[in-house]
Amino acid sequence: HVQLVESGGGSAQAGGSLKLSCESSGYRLSSSVCVGWFRQAPGKGREGVASIRNGGTTTNYASSVKGRFTISQDNARNTVYLQMDNLKPEDTAMYYCGVNLVEGSCAVESAIDLWGKGTQVTVS
């Protein structure tokens, strides 16, 4: 049974930090095309935040988080992380990780084949 499980969400003050984890079971993330972090705020669509590919050597970020968030991949732990620093209230959202198994990018929702259930981040 393949599943992604996110953790590490919670509440933080503006300017603070949180580190999210996305652990895969039943599937090796190093075999994926890419892994992406997305977020969805109430009343808004799901937007791509950061993605990682090539076994963790290539990363991309949305302009809104560039310089503040860092995505990384630990293949030994089969986990992708999202380090979030200098958090802002507008970062408040449900955060999801997703995997592209076939081809394409991890920057758009439609390209994702497998999703986790999400973890809530609230910044005040």
C-alpha positions as a Markdown table, in Angstrom:
| # | Residue | x | y | z |
|---|---|---|---|---|
| 1 | His | 0.0 | 0.0 | 0.0 |
| 2 | Val | 1.6 | 3.3 | -1.2 |
| 3 | Gln | 1.0 | 6.4 | 0.9 |
| 4 | Leu | 2.5 | 9.8 | 1.7 |
| 5 | Val | 2.3 | 11.1 | 5.2 |
| 6 | Glu | 2.9 | 14.7 | 6.0 |
| 7 | Ser | 3.9 | 16.0 | 9.5 |
| 8 | Gly | 5.4 | 18.9 | 11.2 |
| 9 | Gly | 2.6 | 21.5 | 10.8 |
| 10 | Gly | 1.4 | 23.6 | 13.6 |
| 11 | Ser | 1.2 | 27.2 | 14.7 |
| 12 | Ala | 4.0 | 29.7 | 14.5 |
| 13 | Gln | 4.5 | 33.4 | 15.0 |
| 14 | Ala | 5.3 | 35.6 | 12.0 |
| 15 | Gly | 9.1 | 35.5 | 11.5 |
| 16 | Gly | 9.3 | 32.0 | 13.0 |
| 17 | Ser | 10.1 | 28.6 | 11.5 |
| 18 | Leu | 8.5 | 25.2 | 10.9 |
| 19 | Lys | 9.9 | 22.1 | 9.2 |
| 20 | Leu | 7.5 | 19.8 | 7.4 |
| 21 | Ser | 8.2 | 16.2 | 6.5 |
| 22 | Cys | 6.7 | 14.0 | 3.8 |
| 23 | Glu | 7.4 | 10.3 | 4.4 |
| 24 | Ser | 6.6 | 7.7 | 1.8 |
| 25 | Ser | 5.8 | 4.2 | 2.5 |
| 26 | Gly | 5.5 | 1.5 | -0.1 |
| 27 | Tyr | 7.3 | 3.6 | -2.7 |
| 28 | Arg | 10.8 | 4.9 | -3.1 |
| 29 | Leu | 10.8 | 8.6 | -3.6 |
| 30 | Ser | 14.2 | 8.4 | -5.3 |
| 31 | Ser | 12.3 | 6.5 | -8.1 |
| 32 | Ser | 9.9 | 9.4 | -8.7 |
| 33 | Val | 10.1 | 12.0 | -11.4 |
| 34 | Cys | 9.7 | 14.7 | -8.8 |
| 35 | Val | 8.2 | 15.5 | -5.4 |
| 36 | Gly | 6.3 | 18.7 | -4.7 |
| 37 | Trp | 5.0 | 20.7 | -1.8 |
| 38 | Phe | 1.7 | 22.4 | -2.4 |
| 39 | Arg | -0.5 | 24.5 | -0.2 |
| 40 | Gln | -4.2 | 25.5 | -0.1 |
| 41 | Ala | -5.6 | 28.4 | 1.9 |
| 42 | Pro | -9.3 | 28.5 | 2.7 |
| 43 | Gly | -11.3 | 29.5 | -0.4 |
| 44 | Lys | -8.3 | 29.3 | -2.7 |
| 45 | Gly | -6.9 | 26.7 | -5.1 |
| 46 | Arg | -4.0 | 24.5 | -4.5 |
| 47 | Glu | -0.7 | 26.2 | -5.4 |
| 48 | Gly | 2.8 | 24.7 | -5.9 |
| 49 | Val | 5.3 | 25.9 | -3.3 |
| 50 | Ala | 8.5 | 23.9 | -4.0 |
| 51 | Ser | 9.6 | 20.9 | -5.9 |
| 52 | Ile | 12.6 | 18.6 | -6.0 |
| 53 | Arg | 13.8 | 16.1 | -8.7 |
| 54 | Asn | 16.8 | 14.2 | -9.9 |
| 55 | Gly | 17.2 | 12.4 | -6.5 |
| 56 | Gly | 17.2 | 15.7 | -4.7 |
| 57 | Thr | 19.7 | 17.7 | -6.7 |
| 58 | Thr | 17.4 | 20.0 | -8.5 |
| 59 | Thr | 14.9 | 22.3 | -6.7 |
| 60 | Asn | 12.4 | 24.9 | -7.7 |
| 61 | Tyr | 10.4 | 27.4 | -5.7 |
| 62 | Ala | 7.4 | 29.7 | -6.1 |
| 63 | Ser | 8.4 | 33.3 | -6.1 |
| 64 | Ser | 6.3 | 33.9 | -3.0 |
| 65 | Val | 8.6 | 31.6 | -0.9 |
| 66 | Lys | 11.9 | 31.8 | -2.6 |
| 67 | Gly | 14.6 | 32.7 | -0.1 |
| 68 | Arg | 12.5 | 31.7 | 2.8 |
| 69 | Phe | 11.6 | 28.0 | 2.2 |
| 70 | Thr | 14.0 | 25.1 | 1.5 |
| 71 | Ile | 13.1 | 21.7 | 0.1 |
| 72 | Ser | 15.3 | 18.8 | 0.6 |
| 73 | Gln | 15.3 | 15.0 | 0.2 |
| 74 | Asp | 16.7 | 12.3 | 2.4 |
| 75 | Asn | 16.7 | 9.1 | 0.3 |
| 76 | Ala | 17.8 | 6.9 | 3.2 |
| 77 | Arg | 14.8 | 8.0 | 5.2 |
| 78 | Asn | 12.5 | 8.1 | 2.1 |
| 79 | Thr | 11.4 | 11.5 | 3.2 |
| 80 | Val | 11.2 | 15.0 | 1.6 |
| 81 | Tyr | 11.3 | 18.0 | 3.9 |
| 82 | Leu | 10.2 | 21.6 | 3.6 |
| 83 | Gln | 12.1 | 24.0 | 5.9 |
| 84 | Met | 10.0 | 27.2 | 6.3 |
| 85 | Asp | 11.8 | 30.2 | 7.7 |
| 86 | Asn | 10.7 | 33.8 | 8.2 |
| 87 | Leu | 7.0 | 32.7 | 8.1 |
| 88 | Lys | 4.3 | 35.2 | 7.2 |
| 89 | Pro | 0.6 | 35.2 | 7.9 |
| 90 | Glu | -0.1 | 34.6 | 4.2 |
| 91 | Asp | 1.8 | 31.3 | 4.5 |
| 92 | Thr | -1.2 | 30.0 | 6.5 |
| 93 | Ala | -2.7 | 27.0 | 4.6 |
| 94 | Met | -3.0 | 23.3 | 4.5 |
| 95 | Tyr | 0.3 | 21.9 | 3.1 |
| 96 | Tyr | 0.4 | 18.8 | 0.9 |
| 97 | Cys | 3.1 | 16.8 | -0.6 |
| 98 | Gly | 2.6 | 15.1 | -3.9 |
| 99 | Val | 4.6 | 12.8 | -6.2 |
| 100 | Asn | 4.8 | 12.7 | -10.0 |
| 101 | Leu | 5.3 | 9.1 | -11.0 |
| 102 | Val | 5.5 | 9.3 | -14.8 |
| 103 | Glu | 6.7 | 12.5 | -16.4 |
| 104 | Gly | 6.4 | 16.3 | -16.2 |
| 105 | Ser | 6.7 | 18.8 | -13.4 |
| 106 | Cys | 5.7 | 18.9 | -9.8 |
| 107 | Ala | 4.7 | 22.6 | -10.0 |
| 108 | Val | 1.1 | 22.1 | -11.0 |
| 109 | Glu | -1.6 | 20.2 | -9.3 |
| 110 | Ser | -2.7 | 18.3 | -12.4 |
| 111 | Ala | 0.8 | 16.7 | -12.8 |
| 112 | Ile | 0.6 | 14.9 | -9.4 |
| 113 | Asp | -0.2 | 11.2 | -9.3 |
| 114 | Leu | -0.2 | 10.6 | -5.5 |
| 115 | Trp | -1.1 | 13.0 | -2.7 |
| 116 | Gly | -0.7 | 12.9 | 1.1 |
| 117 | Lys | -3.6 | 14.1 | 3.4 |
| 118 | Gly | -1.9 | 17.3 | 4.4 |
| 119 | Thr | -0.7 | 19.1 | 7.5 |
| 120 | Gln | -2.0 | 22.5 | 8.7 |
| 121 | Val | 0.3 | 25.5 | 9.1 |
| 122 | Thr | -1.0 | 28.6 | 10.9 |
| 123 | Val | 1.0 | 31.8 | 11.1 |
| 124 | Ser | -0.1 | 34.7 | 13.2 |
